[in-house]
Coordinates of C-alpha atoms and ligand atoms in Angstrom, one line a residue:
M1 CA 78.2 38.4 129.8
S2 CA 74.9 37.8 131.6
E3 CA 73.0 34.6 131.1
Q4 CA 70.0 36.2 129.3
K5 CA 72.2 37.4 126.5
I6 CA 73.0 34.0 125.2
P7 CA 70.5 33.4 122.3
Y8 CA 68.7 30.1 121.6
K9 CA 70.8 29.7 118.5
I10 CA 74.3 31.0 118.2
Y11 CA 74.9 32.0 114.6
L12 CA 78.1 32.4 112.7
E13 CA 78.5 34.8 109.8
E14 CA 79.9 33.3 106.6
S15 CA 83.1 35.2 107.4
E16 CA 83.4 33.6 110.8
M17 CA 83.2 30.0 109.5
P18 CA 86.3 27.8 109.9
K19 CA 88.8 28.0 107.0
Y20 CA 90.8 25.0 108.0
W21 CA 90.3 21.5 109.3
Y22 CA 92.2 20.7 112.5
N23 CA 94.3 17.5 112.7
V24 CA 94.3 16.5 116.4
R25 CA 97.1 13.9 115.7
A26 CA 99.5 16.8 115.5
D27 CA 99.0 17.4 119.3
M28 CA 98.9 13.8 120.4
K29 CA 101.9 12.7 122.3
T30 CA 101.1 9.1 121.6
K31 CA 100.1 8.9 117.9
P32 CA 97.5 6.5 116.8
A33 CA 99.1 3.2 115.7
P34 CA 99.8 2.9 112.0
L35 CA 97.7 0.8 109.6
L36 CA 99.4 -2.5 108.9
N37 CA 99.6 -4.6 105.7
P38 CA 97.7 -7.8 106.6
G39 CA 100.2 -9.9 104.7
T40 CA 103.5 -8.5 106.0
L41 CA 102.3 -6.9 109.2
E42 CA 104.5 -3.9 108.2
P43 CA 103.1 -0.3 108.3
M44 CA 101.1 0.4 105.1
K45 CA 103.1 2.5 102.6
P46 CA 101.2 5.2 100.6
E47 CA 101.8 3.2 97.4
E48 CA 100.2 0.1 98.8
L49 CA 97.0 2.1 99.6
A50 CA 96.9 3.8 96.2
G51 CA 94.8 1.2 94.5
V52 CA 92.1 1.5 97.2
F53 CA 92.0 5.1 98.3
C54 CA 92.4 8.5 96.5
D55 CA 96.0 9.9 96.6
E56 CA 95.4 13.1 98.6
L57 CA 93.2 11.2 101.1
I58 CA 96.0 8.7 101.7
Q59 CA 98.3 11.6 102.4
Q60 CA 95.8 13.0 105.0
E61 CA 95.3 9.5 106.4
L62 CA 99.0 9.1 107.2
D63 CA 99.8 12.6 108.3
N64 CA 100.3 12.7 112.0
D65 CA 102.1 16.1 112.0
T66 CA 100.3 18.9 110.0
R67 CA 98.1 20.7 112.5
E68 CA 96.0 22.7 110.1
Y69 CA 94.6 21.8 106.7
P70 CA 93.2 24.7 104.7
I71 CA 89.8 23.7 103.4
P72 CA 89.8 23.9 99.6
Q73 CA 87.6 26.7 98.2
E74 CA 85.3 24.3 96.3
I75 CA 84.5 22.5 99.6
L76 CA 84.0 25.8 101.5
D77 CA 81.5 26.8 98.8
F78 CA 79.6 23.6 99.3
Y79 CA 79.8 23.9 103.1
K80 CA 78.2 27.4 102.8
M81 CA 75.0 25.9 101.4
Y82 CA 74.2 24.0 104.6
R83 CA 76.7 25.3 107.2
P84 CA 77.2 26.6 109.8
S85 CA 75.0 24.0 111.5
P86 CA 73.0 25.4 114.4
L87 CA 74.4 25.4 117.9
V88 CA 71.3 25.5 120.1
R89 CA 71.0 26.3 123.8
A90 CA 68.5 23.8 125.1
Y91 CA 66.7 26.2 127.3
C92 CA 63.4 24.2 127.1
L93 CA 65.0 20.9 128.0
E94 CA 66.8 22.6 130.9
E95 CA 63.5 24.0 132.1
L96 CA 61.8 20.6 131.8
L97 CA 64.6 18.8 133.7
Q98 CA 64.8 21.7 136.3
T99 CA 68.5 21.4 136.1
P100 CA 71.1 24.1 136.9
A101 CA 73.2 22.7 134.0
K102 CA 73.5 24.6 130.8
I103 CA 72.9 22.4 127.8
Y104 CA 73.9 23.1 124.2
Y105 CA 73.7 20.9 121.2
K106 CA 75.2 21.1 117.7
Y107 CA 72.6 19.9 115.2
E108 CA 73.9 18.3 112.0
G109 CA 70.6 17.0 110.7
N110 CA 69.6 20.1 108.7
N111 CA 70.8 18.9 105.3
T112 CA 69.1 16.4 102.9
S113 CA 71.4 13.6 103.8
G114 CA 70.2 14.1 107.4
S115 CA 73.5 13.8 109.2
H116 CA 77.1 15.0 109.7
K117 CA 78.3 12.6 107.1
L118 CA 78.0 15.1 104.3
N119 CA 81.0 17.1 105.8
S120 CA 83.4 14.3 104.8
A121 CA 81.5 13.0 101.8
I122 CA 81.9 16.3 100.0
A123 CA 85.6 16.4 100.8
Q124 CA 86.2 12.8 99.6
A125 CA 84.3 13.4 96.4
Y126 CA 86.3 16.5 95.8
Y127 CA 89.6 14.8 96.0
A128 CA 88.4 11.9 93.8
K129 CA 87.3 14.4 91.2
K130 CA 90.5 16.3 91.4
Q131 CA 92.4 13.0 90.8
G132 CA 90.4 12.5 87.6
L133 CA 88.6 9.4 88.8
K134 CA 85.3 8.0 87.2
G135 CA 83.7 7.1 90.5
V136 CA 83.8 5.8 94.0
T137 CA 82.4 2.8 95.8
T138 CA 81.3 2.5 99.4
E139 CA 79.2 0.7 102.0
T140 CA 76.4 2.2 104.0
G141 CA 74.7 0.8 107.1
A142 CA 71.7 2.9 108.1
G143 CA 72.0 4.8 104.9
Q144 CA 73.2 8.2 106.0
W145 CA 76.7 7.8 104.6
G146 CA 75.4 6.4 101.3
T147 CA 73.0 9.3 101.0
A148 CA 75.6 11.9 101.8
L149 CA 78.1 10.4 99.3
S150 CA 75.4 10.3 96.6
M151 CA 74.8 14.0 97.1
A152 CA 78.5 14.8 97.0
C153 CA 79.1 12.6 93.9
S154 CA 76.2 14.1 92.0
Y155 CA 77.6 17.6 92.8
F156 CA 81.0 16.8 91.3
G157 CA 79.7 14.5 88.5
L158 CA 81.1 11.2 89.8
D159 CA 79.6 7.7 89.6
C160 CA 78.7 6.3 93.0
K161 CA 78.2 2.6 93.8
V162 CA 76.8 1.9 97.3
Y163 CA 76.7 -1.5 99.0
M164 CA 74.0 -1.2 101.6
V165 CA 73.7 -3.6 104.6
K166 CA 70.8 -5.9 103.7
V167 CA 68.8 -5.3 106.9
S168 CA 68.8 -1.5 106.3
Y169 CA 68.1 -1.9 102.5
E170 CA 64.9 -3.8 103.5
Q171 CA 64.0 -1.6 106.5
K172 CA 64.7 1.7 104.9
P173 CA 63.5 1.8 101.3
F174 CA 63.1 5.6 101.4
R175 CA 66.8 6.1 102.1
R176 CA 67.6 3.9 99.1
E177 CA 65.4 6.0 96.9
V178 CA 67.0 9.2 98.1
M179 CA 70.4 7.8 96.9
R180 CA 68.8 6.9 93.6
V181 CA 67.5 10.5 93.2
Y182 CA 71.2 11.5 93.4
G183 CA 72.1 8.9 90.8
A184 CA 73.8 6.3 92.9
S185 CA 73.4 2.6 92.3
V186 CA 72.5 0.7 95.5
T187 CA 73.1 -3.0 96.0
P188 CA 72.0 -5.0 99.2
S189 CA 75.0 -6.6 100.9
P190 CA 76.0 -9.4 101.1
S191 CA 75.3 -9.8 97.4
D192 CA 76.3 -12.2 94.6
T193 CA 77.9 -9.4 92.6
T194 CA 81.3 -9.9 94.3
E195 CA 83.5 -12.8 95.2
V196 CA 83.6 -11.9 98.9
G197 CA 79.8 -11.4 98.9
R198 CA 79.3 -14.9 97.5
K199 CA 81.7 -16.4 100.0
I200 CA 79.9 -14.7 103.0
L201 CA 76.5 -15.8 101.6
A202 CA 77.7 -19.4 101.4
A203 CA 79.1 -19.3 104.9
H204 CA 76.1 -17.5 106.5
P205 CA 73.0 -18.1 104.4
G206 CA 70.1 -15.8 105.3
T207 CA 72.5 -13.2 107.0
T208 CA 71.1 -9.7 107.2
G209 CA 74.6 -8.4 106.6
S210 CA 76.9 -6.1 108.5
L211 CA 79.0 -3.0 107.8
G212 CA 82.1 -5.3 107.7
C213 CA 80.6 -7.4 104.9
A214 CA 79.6 -4.4 102.9
I215 CA 83.0 -2.8 103.2
S216 CA 84.6 -5.9 101.8
E217 CA 82.3 -5.9 98.8
A218 CA 82.8 -2.2 98.1
V219 CA 86.6 -2.5 98.3
E220 CA 86.6 -5.4 95.9
V221 CA 84.6 -3.5 93.4
A222 CA 86.9 -0.5 93.7
V223 CA 90.2 -2.4 93.2
S224 CA 88.8 -4.4 90.3
N225 CA 87.4 -1.4 88.3
P226 CA 89.9 1.0 86.7
G227 CA 89.1 4.7 87.6
Y228 CA 87.4 3.7 90.9
R229 CA 88.5 4.1 94.5
Y230 CA 86.9 3.1 97.8
V231 CA 85.7 5.8 100.3
L232 CA 84.7 5.3 103.9
G233 CA 82.4 7.4 106.0
S234 CA 83.8 6.9 109.4
V235 CA 86.7 5.4 111.5
L236 CA 89.6 6.6 109.3
N237 CA 91.8 9.5 110.4
Q238 CA 90.9 11.5 107.2
V239 CA 87.2 11.4 108.1
L240 CA 87.9 12.7 111.6
L241 CA 90.0 15.5 110.0
H242 CA 87.1 16.6 107.8
Q243 CA 84.6 16.3 110.6
S244 CA 86.7 18.7 112.7
V245 CA 84.6 21.4 111.0
I246 CA 81.9 20.5 113.6
G247 CA 84.2 21.1 116.5
M248 CA 85.7 24.2 115.0
E249 CA 82.3 25.8 114.4
T250 CA 81.2 24.9 117.9
K251 CA 84.3 26.4 119.5
I252 CA 84.1 29.6 117.5
A253 CA 80.5 30.0 118.5
L254 CA 81.1 29.3 122.2
D255 CA 84.1 31.6 122.2
K256 CA 82.0 34.4 121.0
Y257 CA 80.1 34.3 124.3
H258 CA 83.1 33.2 126.4
I259 CA 81.4 29.9 127.1
K260 CA 83.7 27.0 128.3
P261 CA 82.1 23.6 128.3
D262 CA 82.7 21.3 131.2
I263 CA 81.4 18.1 129.5
I264 CA 81.3 17.2 125.8
I265 CA 79.2 14.2 124.8
G266 CA 78.8 12.4 121.5
C267 CA 77.5 9.1 120.2
A268 CA 80.2 6.8 118.9
G269 CA 79.8 4.3 116.0
G270 CA 83.1 4.5 114.2
G271 CA 83.9 7.7 116.0
S272 CA 83.8 10.4 113.3
N273 CA 81.2 12.8 114.7
L274 CA 82.6 12.6 118.2
G275 CA 86.2 12.9 116.9
G276 CA 85.2 15.9 114.9
L277 CA 83.3 17.6 117.7
I278 CA 86.0 17.2 120.3
S279 CA 89.0 17.8 118.1
P280 CA 89.8 21.5 118.9
F281 CA 88.8 20.9 122.6
M282 CA 91.0 17.8 122.8
G283 CA 93.8 19.9 121.2
E284 CA 93.6 22.3 124.1
K285 CA 93.5 19.5 126.6
L286 CA 96.5 17.8 125.0
R287 CA 98.5 21.1 125.0
G288 CA 97.5 21.7 128.7
E289 CA 95.5 24.8 127.9
A290 CA 92.2 23.6 129.2
D291 CA 90.5 20.6 130.6
Y292 CA 87.2 19.0 129.5
R293 CA 85.4 15.8 130.4
I294 CA 84.7 14.0 127.1
I295 CA 82.2 11.1 127.0
A296 CA 81.7 8.7 124.1
V297 CA 78.3 7.0 124.2
E298 CA 77.8 3.6 122.5
P299 CA 74.9 1.1 122.4
A300 CA 75.0 -1.7 124.9
S301 CA 74.5 -4.1 122.0
C302 CA 77.7 -3.1 120.3
P303 CA 80.1 -1.9 123.1
S304 CA 83.5 -1.5 121.3
F305 CA 85.0 0.9 123.8
T306 CA 83.4 -0.4 127.1
R307 CA 83.8 -4.2 126.5
G308 CA 86.1 -4.4 123.5
V309 CA 89.9 -4.9 123.5
Y310 CA 92.6 -2.5 122.1
A311 CA 94.2 -4.6 119.4
Y312 CA 95.0 -4.8 115.8
D313 CA 92.0 -6.0 113.9
F314 CA 90.5 -6.1 110.4
C315 CA 88.3 -3.2 109.4
D316 CA 86.0 -5.6 107.4
T317 CA 84.6 -9.1 107.6
G318 CA 86.2 -10.2 104.4
M319 CA 89.7 -9.3 105.7
V320 CA 90.7 -7.4 102.6
C321 CA 91.4 -4.1 104.3
P322 CA 94.5 -3.1 106.2
L323 CA 94.7 -3.9 109.9
A324 CA 94.0 -1.0 112.3
K325 CA 94.8 -0.9 116.0
M326 CA 91.5 0.0 117.7
Y327 CA 89.0 -0.9 120.4
T328 CA 87.2 -3.8 118.7
L329 CA 84.8 -6.6 119.3
G330 CA 86.3 -8.6 116.5
S331 CA 85.8 -8.2 112.8
D332 CA 83.2 -11.0 112.5
F333 CA 81.1 -9.6 115.3
I334 CA 77.6 -9.1 114.0
P335 CA 75.5 -7.2 116.5
A336 CA 71.9 -7.8 117.4
P337 CA 69.6 -5.8 115.1
N338 CA 69.8 -2.6 117.1
H339 CA 67.9 0.2 115.6
A340 CA 70.8 2.7 115.7
G341 CA 72.2 1.3 112.5
G342 CA 75.1 3.9 112.4
L343 CA 76.5 2.6 115.7
R344 CA 76.7 -1.1 114.7
Y345 CA 80.4 -1.2 113.7
H346 CA 82.7 -3.7 115.4
G347 CA 85.6 -1.3 115.8
M348 CA 86.4 2.4 116.7
S349 CA 88.5 5.2 115.2
P350 CA 92.2 4.6 115.9
I351 CA 92.6 8.2 117.0
L352 CA 89.8 8.0 119.6
S353 CA 91.0 4.5 120.6
Q354 CA 94.4 5.9 121.5
L355 CA 92.9 8.9 123.3
Y356 CA 90.6 6.6 125.3
D357 CA 93.5 4.3 126.1
D358 CA 95.5 7.3 127.3
G359 CA 92.7 8.1 129.7
L360 CA 91.9 11.4 127.9
M361 CA 88.2 10.5 127.4
E362 CA 85.5 8.3 128.9
A363 CA 83.0 5.9 127.4
V364 CA 79.6 4.6 128.5
S365 CA 77.2 2.2 126.9
V366 CA 73.4 2.6 127.1
P367 CA 70.5 0.2 126.4
Q368 CA 68.2 0.9 123.5
T369 CA 64.9 1.5 125.2
A370 CA 66.4 4.1 127.5
V371 CA 67.8 5.8 124.4
F372 CA 64.4 6.1 122.8
E373 CA 62.8 7.3 126.0
A374 CA 65.4 10.1 126.0
A375 CA 64.8 10.8 122.3
E376 CA 61.1 11.2 122.8
K377 CA 61.6 13.5 125.8
F378 CA 63.9 15.7 123.8
A379 CA 61.6 15.7 120.7
R380 CA 58.6 16.8 122.7
I381 CA 60.3 19.8 124.3
E382 CA 63.0 20.9 121.7
G383 CA 61.0 20.1 118.6
I384 CA 63.6 18.2 116.7
L385 CA 63.0 14.5 115.9
P386 CA 66.4 13.0 116.6
A387 CA 68.1 10.0 114.9
P388 CA 68.4 7.0 117.2
E389 CA 72.2 7.3 116.9
S390 CA 72.2 10.9 118.1
S391 CA 69.8 10.0 120.9
H392 CA 72.5 8.0 122.6
A393 CA 74.2 11.4 123.3
I394 CA 70.9 12.9 124.4
K395 CA 70.4 10.1 126.9
V396 CA 73.8 10.7 128.6
A397 CA 73.4 14.5 128.4
I398 CA 70.2 14.2 130.3
D399 CA 71.8 11.9 132.8
E400 CA 74.6 14.4 133.4
A401 CA 72.2 17.3 133.7
M402 CA 70.2 15.3 136.3
R403 CA 73.4 14.7 138.2
C404 CA 74.0 18.4 138.3
K405 CA 70.5 18.8 139.7
E406 CA 71.5 16.5 142.6
T407 CA 74.7 18.3 143.3
G408 CA 73.6 21.8 142.4
E409 CA 76.5 22.2 140.0
E410 CA 76.0 24.6 137.1
K411 CA 77.9 22.6 134.5
T412 CA 78.0 23.5 130.9
I413 CA 77.2 20.4 128.7
V414 CA 77.7 20.3 124.9
F415 CA 76.5 17.4 122.9
G416 CA 76.5 16.4 119.3
L417 CA 73.0 15.9 117.8
T418 CA 74.2 14.1 114.7
G419 CA 71.1 13.7 112.6
T420 CA 67.4 13.6 112.0
G421 CA 65.1 10.6 112.7
Y422 CA 62.8 11.0 109.8
F423 CA 64.0 7.8 108.2
D424 CA 64.0 5.8 111.5
L425 CA 60.2 5.7 112.1
V426 CA 60.2 1.9 111.9
A427 CA 62.4 2.0 115.0
Y428 CA 60.1 4.6 116.7
E429 CA 57.2 2.3 115.8
K430 CA 58.8 -0.7 117.5
F431 CA 59.5 1.5 120.6
H432 CA 55.8 2.6 120.7
N433 CA 54.5 -0.9 120.3
G434 CA 56.7 -2.2 123.1
Q435 CA 58.6 -4.5 120.6
M436 CA 62.0 -3.1 121.2
D437 CA 64.4 -5.4 123.0
D438 CA 67.5 -4.5 125.0
Y439 CA 69.7 -7.4 123.9
V440 CA 73.2 -7.2 125.4
P441 CA 75.8 -9.7 124.3
T442 CA 77.1 -12.1 127.0
D443 CA 80.8 -12.3 128.0
E444 CA 80.9 -15.7 126.4
E445 CA 79.7 -14.4 123.1
L446 CA 82.2 -11.5 123.1
A447 CA 85.0 -13.9 124.0
K448 CA 84.1 -16.1 121.0
F449 CA 84.6 -13.2 118.5
R450 CA 87.7 -12.0 120.4
A451 CA 89.3 -15.4 119.9
N452 CA 89.3 -14.7 116.1
L453 CA 91.4 -11.5 116.3
P454 CA 94.5 -11.6 114.0
K455 CA 97.7 -12.5 115.9
V456 CA 99.9 -9.4 115.6
R457 CA 103.2 -9.7 117.7
Ligands
PLP1 C1 76.8 7.4 111.0 C2 76.1 8.1 112.1 C3 76.6 8.1 113.4 C4 77.8 7.3 113.8 O1 79.0 7.5 113.1 P1 80.3 8.1 113.8 O2 81.3 7.9 112.7 O3 80.5 7.4 115.1 O4 79.9 9.6 113.9 C5 75.9 8.8 114.3 N1 74.8 9.5 114.0 C6 74.3 9.6 112.8 C7 73.1 10.4 112.5 C8 75.0 8.9 111.8 O5 74.5 8.9 110.5

């Protein structure tokens, strides 16, 4: 097929949309390490998780073997309202960069929640409803997950209680209001509404909060209120499973034009968009059918992959959740107030952690100002105002395209553009006013948090 025939946007018909989620664990030779009970250090049994999570989601969480999960019709129907998301050929960016590289991006920002998080929110709300629950609790950092979950809960008629990291609650009043439009209650975290919140406030007065604190509060509320369960927007295996819809659509679209990517790039906070985007490609790589370079991009201020350790750690600051083996900075790591709120988590998906440890993917970290420079370059030529999180992937996609320019290689680059930046204009304002700093934690600081990792074996 000649170059000109590839359209700016590759569409999928409704009939071409993925009918199942792909579980990459089925093809992993080394499975991700199991969640451990923090008391006994034994693998968590489904019944121990049942007070915290919805039953079917627990089954998905622990299932390392089933390759394909048919997407329930109710979820497919909701997906049809805002999916497929566009796969765009960045012709204009290529022209600007004068690169021989071919650049594609998968844009997940075209729904009201503004990010890919809705793909898993609707699935999790569906299973909660199916189980006959009253509602769900969760935490949100930058606000995208809380917004997505509020939308999903209102669609299925579930109550939704969101604990929002305090710094975001104050910096992003508009996100908070969107959640309230969809009927959610939103509490800044740490708060005095929970025991763990009161404890954290007493230990760190004036703290602006962290995802880890907010998770502890949301879990406490779920386990102490009958008919409620806790849901999480990233990190967990089930979330990567739901997000595989991103990768499935991307692969179906590329296959239509016989396009094989050389490099796949995504930003990584807890790893869900990247895990979802790469899943079917990683599956081919694991089965020895194809090879791809896969790059995770994280902020230099919160470098879980590039400077963390692969160890069992708590998923939350309050140490109420199971232990997960992951690349981590330590569960009490509170990053500098980086403006990519969705990338501020101390740990990383256990699936991606294992793949990274096995050398099947790479990771790089990038400083904040360079990310915003790339974001603006992209916005001015491709039109879309990107989320700061997504812009980490833009930055590295541009770097790779420039490398192709030096070597003359015509590589095909695909990156995940996870969301819109409409609610991040305070961050863009700081960038324009030269008030953005590129704080990077020192080795001494990181060692201090690492020293507090739980001792497992
Ligand atoms: C939450 C979020 C991320 C990071 O989360 P992952 O689980 O790593 O995907 C990235 N981009 C946007 C827009 C987000 O909302």
